[in-house]
Short mmCIF file of C-alpha atoms in Angstrom, two decimals:
data_model
loop_
_atom_site.label_atom_id
_atom_site.label_comp_id
_atom_site.label_asym_id
_atom_site.label_seq_id
_atom_site.Cartn_x
_atom_site.Cartn_y
_atom_site.Cartn_z
CA MET D 1 70.55 175.45 43.26
CA GLN D 2 67.70 177.74 44.11
CA ILE D 3 66.30 176.58 47.81
CA SER D 4 63.47 178.65 47.58
CA ALA D 5 52.28 182.88 87.35
CA ARG D 6 49.05 181.69 86.07
CA GLN D 7 49.33 178.42 84.17
CA PRO D 8 49.00 179.71 80.45
CA ARG D 9 47.04 177.22 78.19
CA ARG D 10 48.87 175.16 75.91
CA ALA D 11 47.28 175.19 72.27
CA CYS D 12 48.11 175.34 68.67
CA VAL D 13 49.50 178.52 66.96
CA LEU D 14 49.25 178.52 63.56
CA LEU D 15 52.72 178.89 61.83
CA LEU D 16 51.80 180.70 58.43
CA CYS D 17 54.27 179.48 55.43
CA ALA D 18 53.77 182.53 53.34
CA VAL D 19 55.90 185.02 54.64
CA GLY D 20 53.36 187.83 53.71
CA ALA D 21 51.68 186.11 56.76
CA CYS D 22 54.41 185.72 59.14
CA ALA D 23 54.88 187.53 62.09
CA PRO D 24 55.43 191.41 61.64
CA ASP D 25 59.30 191.13 61.81
CA ALA D 26 59.73 188.82 58.87
CA PRO D 27 61.33 190.25 55.76
CA PRO D 28 59.51 189.92 52.71
CA PRO D 29 60.01 187.27 49.92
CA ALA D 30 62.10 188.22 47.32
CA THR D 31 59.57 188.62 44.67
CA ASP D 32 57.51 190.89 46.63
CA GLY D 33 59.35 193.85 45.39
CA PRO D 34 60.88 196.78 47.76
CA ALA D 35 61.63 195.77 50.93
CA GLN D 36 59.30 196.67 53.92
CA PRO D 37 59.91 196.12 57.72
CA ASP D 38 56.41 194.71 58.10
CA THR D 39 54.82 192.31 55.89
CA ALA D 40 51.29 192.26 56.12
CA SER D 41 49.51 192.92 53.09
CA THR D 42 46.84 195.45 54.41
CA ALA D 43 45.90 199.03 54.25
CA THR D 44 47.02 199.63 57.81
CA ALA D 45 50.39 200.94 59.05
CA PRO D 46 52.80 198.48 60.19
CA PRO D 47 53.20 198.18 63.77
CA ALA D 48 55.98 200.32 65.28
CA PRO D 49 57.72 197.95 68.10
CA ASP D 50 60.38 199.19 70.38
CA ILE D 51 63.04 197.25 72.04
CA VAL D 52 62.81 197.06 75.90
CA LEU D 53 66.15 196.50 77.67
CA ALA D 54 65.96 195.08 81.26
CA ASP D 55 68.55 193.81 83.93
CA LEU D 56 68.15 190.15 84.64
CA SER D 57 68.91 188.57 87.43
CA GLY D 58 68.28 185.09 89.53
CA SER D 59 69.01 181.57 88.35
CA GLY D 60 66.96 178.78 86.76
CA THR D 61 63.31 179.95 86.45
CA ALA D 62 63.45 182.12 89.31
CA LEU D 63 64.13 185.07 87.29
CA THR D 64 63.64 188.72 88.02
CA LEU D 65 63.45 191.68 85.51
CA SER D 66 64.60 195.15 86.71
CA ASN D 67 65.27 198.78 85.45
CA ALA D 68 63.31 197.91 82.11
CA ARG D 69 63.41 200.83 79.65
CA ASN D 70 62.86 201.76 76.17
CA ALA D 71 66.07 201.53 74.26
CA THR D 72 64.74 202.74 71.01
CA ASP D 73 61.90 205.13 72.24
CA ARG D 74 61.17 206.86 68.90
CA PRO D 75 58.25 206.59 66.01
CA GLY D 76 59.04 203.80 63.79
CA TYR D 77 60.09 200.17 63.32
CA ASP D 78 62.77 198.59 65.58
CA ASN D 79 63.03 194.84 65.90
CA GLN D 80 65.46 191.84 65.92
CA PRO D 81 67.81 192.52 68.84
CA ALA D 82 70.86 190.18 69.07
CA PHE D 83 73.58 190.86 71.77
CA THR D 84 77.07 190.65 70.27
CA PRO D 85 79.12 187.78 71.96
CA ASP D 86 81.36 189.91 73.92
CA GLY D 87 78.12 191.49 75.48
CA ARG D 88 79.00 194.95 74.54
CA PHE D 89 76.84 195.70 71.93
CA LEU D 90 73.44 194.95 70.98
CA LEU D 91 72.43 194.74 67.13
CA TYR D 92 68.85 195.55 65.83
CA THR D 93 66.91 196.37 62.70
CA GLN D 94 65.74 199.93 62.35
CA GLY D 95 63.03 201.15 59.69
CA GLU D 96 63.82 204.17 57.82
CA ALA D 97 61.82 206.73 56.36
CA ASN D 98 62.43 205.65 52.56
CA GLY D 99 60.86 202.13 53.64
CA ARG D 100 63.94 200.27 53.69
CA THR D 101 65.80 198.74 56.90
CA ASP D 102 69.20 199.33 58.23
CA VAL D 103 70.91 197.10 61.38
CA LEU D 104 72.17 199.50 64.25
CA ARG D 105 74.69 198.81 66.95
CA LEU D 106 73.96 200.08 70.15
CA ASP D 107 76.85 200.48 72.63
CA LEU D 108 75.24 199.15 75.94
CA THR D 109 77.77 201.37 77.93
CA THR D 110 77.72 204.65 76.22
CA GLY D 111 74.28 204.43 74.49
CA ALA D 112 75.79 205.49 70.82
CA ARG D 113 74.59 204.05 68.16
CA GLN D 114 76.27 203.79 64.16
CA PRO D 115 75.27 201.56 61.46
CA VAL D 116 76.57 198.28 60.74
CA ALA D 117 76.54 198.84 56.91
CA SER D 118 75.95 201.75 54.87
CA THR D 119 73.54 200.28 51.91
CA PRO D 120 71.05 203.11 51.17
CA ASP D 121 69.52 201.07 48.22
CA GLN D 122 69.35 197.74 50.24
CA SER D 123 67.51 196.32 53.18
CA GLU D 124 69.29 194.39 55.97
CA TYR D 125 67.70 192.37 58.70
CA SER D 126 68.62 189.50 61.20
CA ALA D 127 71.79 190.35 62.35
CA LEU D 128 74.17 188.13 64.09
CA VAL D 129 78.04 188.04 64.91
CA PRO D 130 79.29 184.78 63.19
CA PRO D 131 81.34 182.12 65.42
CA ASP D 132 84.65 183.43 64.02
CA GLY D 133 83.71 187.21 65.00
CA ARG D 134 84.44 188.42 61.80
CA GLY D 135 82.10 190.85 60.86
CA VAL D 136 78.37 190.77 61.06
CA VAL D 137 76.12 188.29 59.20
CA VAL D 138 72.63 189.78 58.02
CA VAL D 139 69.67 188.84 55.75
CA ARG D 140 70.15 191.54 52.80
CA VAL D 141 67.53 192.22 50.19
CA GLU D 142 69.48 193.20 47.12
CA PRO D 143 68.14 195.51 44.59
CA ASP D 144 66.66 192.90 42.17
CA SER D 145 64.81 191.82 45.84
CA THR D 146 67.20 188.73 45.86
CA GLN D 147 67.17 187.83 49.93
CA ARG D 148 70.47 186.39 50.72
CA LEU D 149 72.71 185.91 53.82
CA TRP D 150 75.77 188.38 53.46
CA ARG D 151 78.66 188.85 55.84
CA THR D 152 79.24 192.46 56.48
CA ALA D 153 81.29 195.15 58.43
CA VAL D 154 84.15 193.55 56.95
CA ALA D 155 86.77 194.75 54.23
CA ASP D 156 85.60 191.85 51.93
CA GLU D 157 81.69 191.88 52.02
CA GLN D 158 80.57 188.30 50.63
CA VAL D 159 77.56 186.38 50.18
CA VAL D 160 77.51 183.36 52.69
CA PHE D 161 75.30 181.04 50.45
CA PRO D 162 75.45 182.43 47.01
CA ASP D 163 72.60 179.74 45.89
CA ILE D 164 70.30 179.88 48.93
CA ALA D 165 67.39 182.35 48.62
CA PRO D 166 65.17 183.71 50.07
CA VAL D 167 66.27 183.26 53.28
CA GLY D 168 64.72 184.86 56.18
CA TYR D 169 66.73 183.85 59.39
CA HIS D 170 69.64 182.02 60.64
CA ALA D 171 71.49 180.51 63.59
CA TRP D 172 75.04 179.47 63.87
CA VAL D 173 76.63 176.49 65.85
CA ASP D 174 80.02 176.93 64.48
CA GLU D 175 81.69 178.19 61.20
CA ARG D 176 80.57 174.83 59.45
CA HIS D 177 76.94 174.21 61.01
CA VAL D 178 74.24 177.00 60.01
CA ALA D 179 70.43 176.58 60.38
CA LEU D 180 68.35 178.52 57.93
CA PHE D 181 65.03 179.57 57.61
CA VAL D 182 64.25 179.48 53.93
CA LEU D 183 61.24 180.98 52.58
CA GLY D 184 58.67 179.13 50.38
CA ASP D 185 55.69 176.87 50.16
CA PRO D 186 56.20 175.56 52.61
CA VAL D 187 58.75 177.14 54.72
CA THR D 188 61.76 174.99 55.28
CA LEU D 189 64.42 174.46 58.03
CA VAL D 190 67.78 174.07 56.27
CA LEU D 191 71.09 172.98 57.62
CA ALA D 192 73.99 174.12 55.62
CA ASP D 193 77.66 174.34 55.65
CA PRO D 194 79.36 177.63 54.27
CA THR D 195 82.72 176.05 53.37
CA THR D 196 81.14 173.20 51.13
CA GLY D 197 78.09 174.81 50.44
CA SER D 198 76.08 171.73 51.17
CA THR D 199 72.45 171.68 52.35
CA ARG D 200 69.74 169.42 53.62
CA VAL D 201 66.30 170.00 54.36
CA VAL D 202 65.45 168.80 57.93
CA ASP D 203 61.92 170.10 58.80
CA GLN D 204 59.34 172.46 57.43
CA ARG D 205 56.55 174.77 58.07
CA ILE D 206 58.36 176.16 61.03
CA GLY D 207 58.24 179.16 62.90
CA ARG D 208 60.99 182.02 62.49
CA SER D 209 62.87 181.92 65.75
CA LEU D 210 65.87 179.91 65.19
CA GLN D 211 68.27 179.72 68.57
CA ARG D 212 71.35 178.05 69.39
CA VAL D 213 70.79 175.65 72.57
CA PRO D 214 73.35 176.62 75.28
CA GLY D 215 76.02 173.90 75.28
CA GLN D 216 74.51 171.60 72.78
CA ARG D 217 75.21 171.45 69.03
CA THR D 218 71.43 171.89 68.51
CA VAL D 219 69.35 174.68 67.16
CA SER D 220 65.68 175.14 68.57
CA TYR D 221 62.96 176.17 66.63
CA THR D 222 59.20 176.22 66.64
CA ALA D 223 56.93 173.87 64.73
CA VAL D 224 53.39 172.09 64.73
CA PRO D 225 53.67 168.45 63.86
CA ASP D 226 49.92 167.81 65.21
CA SER D 227 47.46 170.19 67.06
CA VAL D 228 50.08 171.76 69.38
CA ALA D 229 52.98 174.05 68.94
CA TRP D 230 56.30 172.74 70.19
CA ILE D 231 59.56 174.21 70.61
CA ARG D 232 61.78 171.60 68.76
CA GLY D 233 65.73 170.91 68.35
CA VAL D 234 67.60 169.83 65.43
CA ASP D 235 71.08 168.21 66.12
CA VAL D 236 73.40 170.15 63.48
CA ASP D 237 75.85 167.08 63.06
CA THR D 238 73.09 164.37 62.55
CA GLY D 239 69.94 166.36 61.39
CA GLU D 240 67.75 164.65 63.87
CA THR D 241 65.12 166.53 65.06
CA HIS D 242 63.30 166.04 68.72
CA PRO D 243 60.40 167.79 70.80
CA ILE D 244 61.89 169.90 73.37
CA VAL D 245 58.40 171.48 75.13
CA PRO D 246 55.04 172.67 74.19
CA ALA D 247 55.11 176.23 73.20
CA LEU D 248 53.11 179.15 74.79
CA GLU D 249 49.52 179.75 73.09
CA GLY D 250 49.84 182.00 70.20
CA SER D 251 53.52 182.69 70.55
CA GLU D 252 56.59 181.57 68.26
CA ASP D 253 59.50 183.61 69.69
CA HIS D 254 61.86 182.24 72.30
CA ALA D 255 65.32 182.70 73.82
CA TRP D 256 67.61 180.63 76.15
CA THR D 257 69.39 182.04 79.15
CA PRO D 258 73.08 180.99 79.13
CA ASP D 259 72.15 178.14 81.93
CA GLY D 260 69.73 176.52 79.56
CA VAL D 261 66.11 178.09 80.90
CA LEU D 262 63.88 178.75 77.92
CA LEU D 263 61.87 181.94 77.98
CA MET D 264 58.72 183.22 75.90
CA GLY D 265 56.14 186.07 75.72
CA GLN D 266 52.52 185.87 75.70
CA GLY D 267 50.82 189.18 75.41
CA SER D 268 52.73 191.31 77.57
CA ARG D 269 53.79 188.79 80.00
CA LEU D 270 57.26 187.08 80.02
CA TYR D 271 57.58 183.60 80.98
CA ALA D 272 60.32 181.16 81.77
CA ARG D 273 60.64 177.17 81.80
CA ASP D 274 63.24 174.78 82.51
CA PRO D 275 62.85 171.99 79.78
CA GLY D 276 65.04 169.48 81.88
CA ASP D 277 62.21 169.28 84.48
CA PRO D 278 59.79 166.76 83.69
CA GLN D 279 57.04 168.28 85.77
CA GLY D 280 57.82 171.72 84.90
CA SER D 281 55.78 174.33 83.33
CA TRP D 282 55.63 177.78 82.12
CA ALA D 283 55.99 180.39 84.79
CA GLN D 284 55.50 184.05 84.91
CA ILE D 285 58.25 186.28 85.54
CA ALA D 286 57.60 189.69 84.49
CA ASP D 287 54.42 191.67 83.11
CA LEU D 288 55.75 194.60 80.74
CA SER D 289 52.30 196.01 80.23
CA ALA D 290 53.62 199.37 81.31
CA LEU D 291 55.85 199.24 78.32
CA GLY D 292 53.84 197.74 75.73
CA SER D 293 51.08 195.29 74.69
CA ARG D 294 52.68 192.20 73.05
CA ILE D 295 55.98 190.45 73.43
CA SER D 296 57.55 189.07 70.44
CA ARG D 297 61.57 188.64 69.79
CA ILE D 298 63.36 187.94 72.84
CA ALA D 299 67.38 187.82 73.33
CA VAL D 300 69.55 187.38 76.43
CA HIS D 301 73.08 188.91 77.10
CA PRO D 302 75.59 186.31 76.80
CA GLN D 303 76.38 186.48 80.65
CA GLY D 304 72.77 186.59 81.38
CA THR D 305 72.88 189.93 82.93
CA GLN D 306 70.39 191.61 80.60
CA ILE D 307 67.58 190.86 78.12
CA ALA D 308 66.34 192.72 75.39
CA VAL D 309 62.18 192.25 74.61
CA VAL D 310 60.65 193.65 71.70
CA LEU D 311 57.09 195.09 72.41
CA GLU D 312 54.53 196.32 70.10
CA PRO D 313 52.95 199.64 71.71
CA ALA D 314 49.67 199.50 73.54
CA PRO D 315 46.63 200.42 71.48
CA ALA D 316 45.84 204.15 71.79
CA SER D 317 42.85 204.51 74.31
#
């Protein structure tokens, strides 16, 4: 089948369903022709975000960032950071001069970079190491613009879900439970099993950020069930969804620390919140305005010692 520090305000964030109106790092729908790293259909140049790496210390919501540095200081598009489970590498998407994108692997010790796959006629996005550690799973835009999930960086490259397209993003709980952001009208949250090919739609009109909740068989995502944007969770065994906390105004990207604290950006500021504290609220932990103007993607090192943040450059004065 084809499955097409000051308290910030809580307010509705519009999660647009057409990927052409999704946030800047979303890949294009399969029908839009050649892949572009930015999906806005305007005459202006796409944003050229960079990935900032910083050391992370503290516990709970009392977190501190230090030694923040631009890890991709170059012209062009760099986005979608993801640490590998062993903590040795950072995977990310890099825009190329030909308009396509590749997934690179940054060695966090040596600073060396290398492409994960060599596909000059195709684009890759949304790279993650799957739970079995075999290769890297990416969203690949194929020569005919079909957009599917592929396992690459292995001798026997293969499509993970041959009949599910177009896929935008993914999060894995184990080898049988994968959450997918599937493009369409509306965008849907799909739970899928690679071993059987079974699928079920569990929500719709969701945001692009899918994250495994530490210590749980749950994937978190952003949705707007009423007038307020919420970070919600889906139990991958039952398919049941539930609210976690209200999202920050105008934000949809989030991440988790290993001990279960949520992180979100708003403008250049980074916030933390403990979803287990019923009296808790979003607390500012850092301001990265010296390095950029707007935080989008966030990734946390599996040991909680580093953080990768995508920042759009500040407007030229």
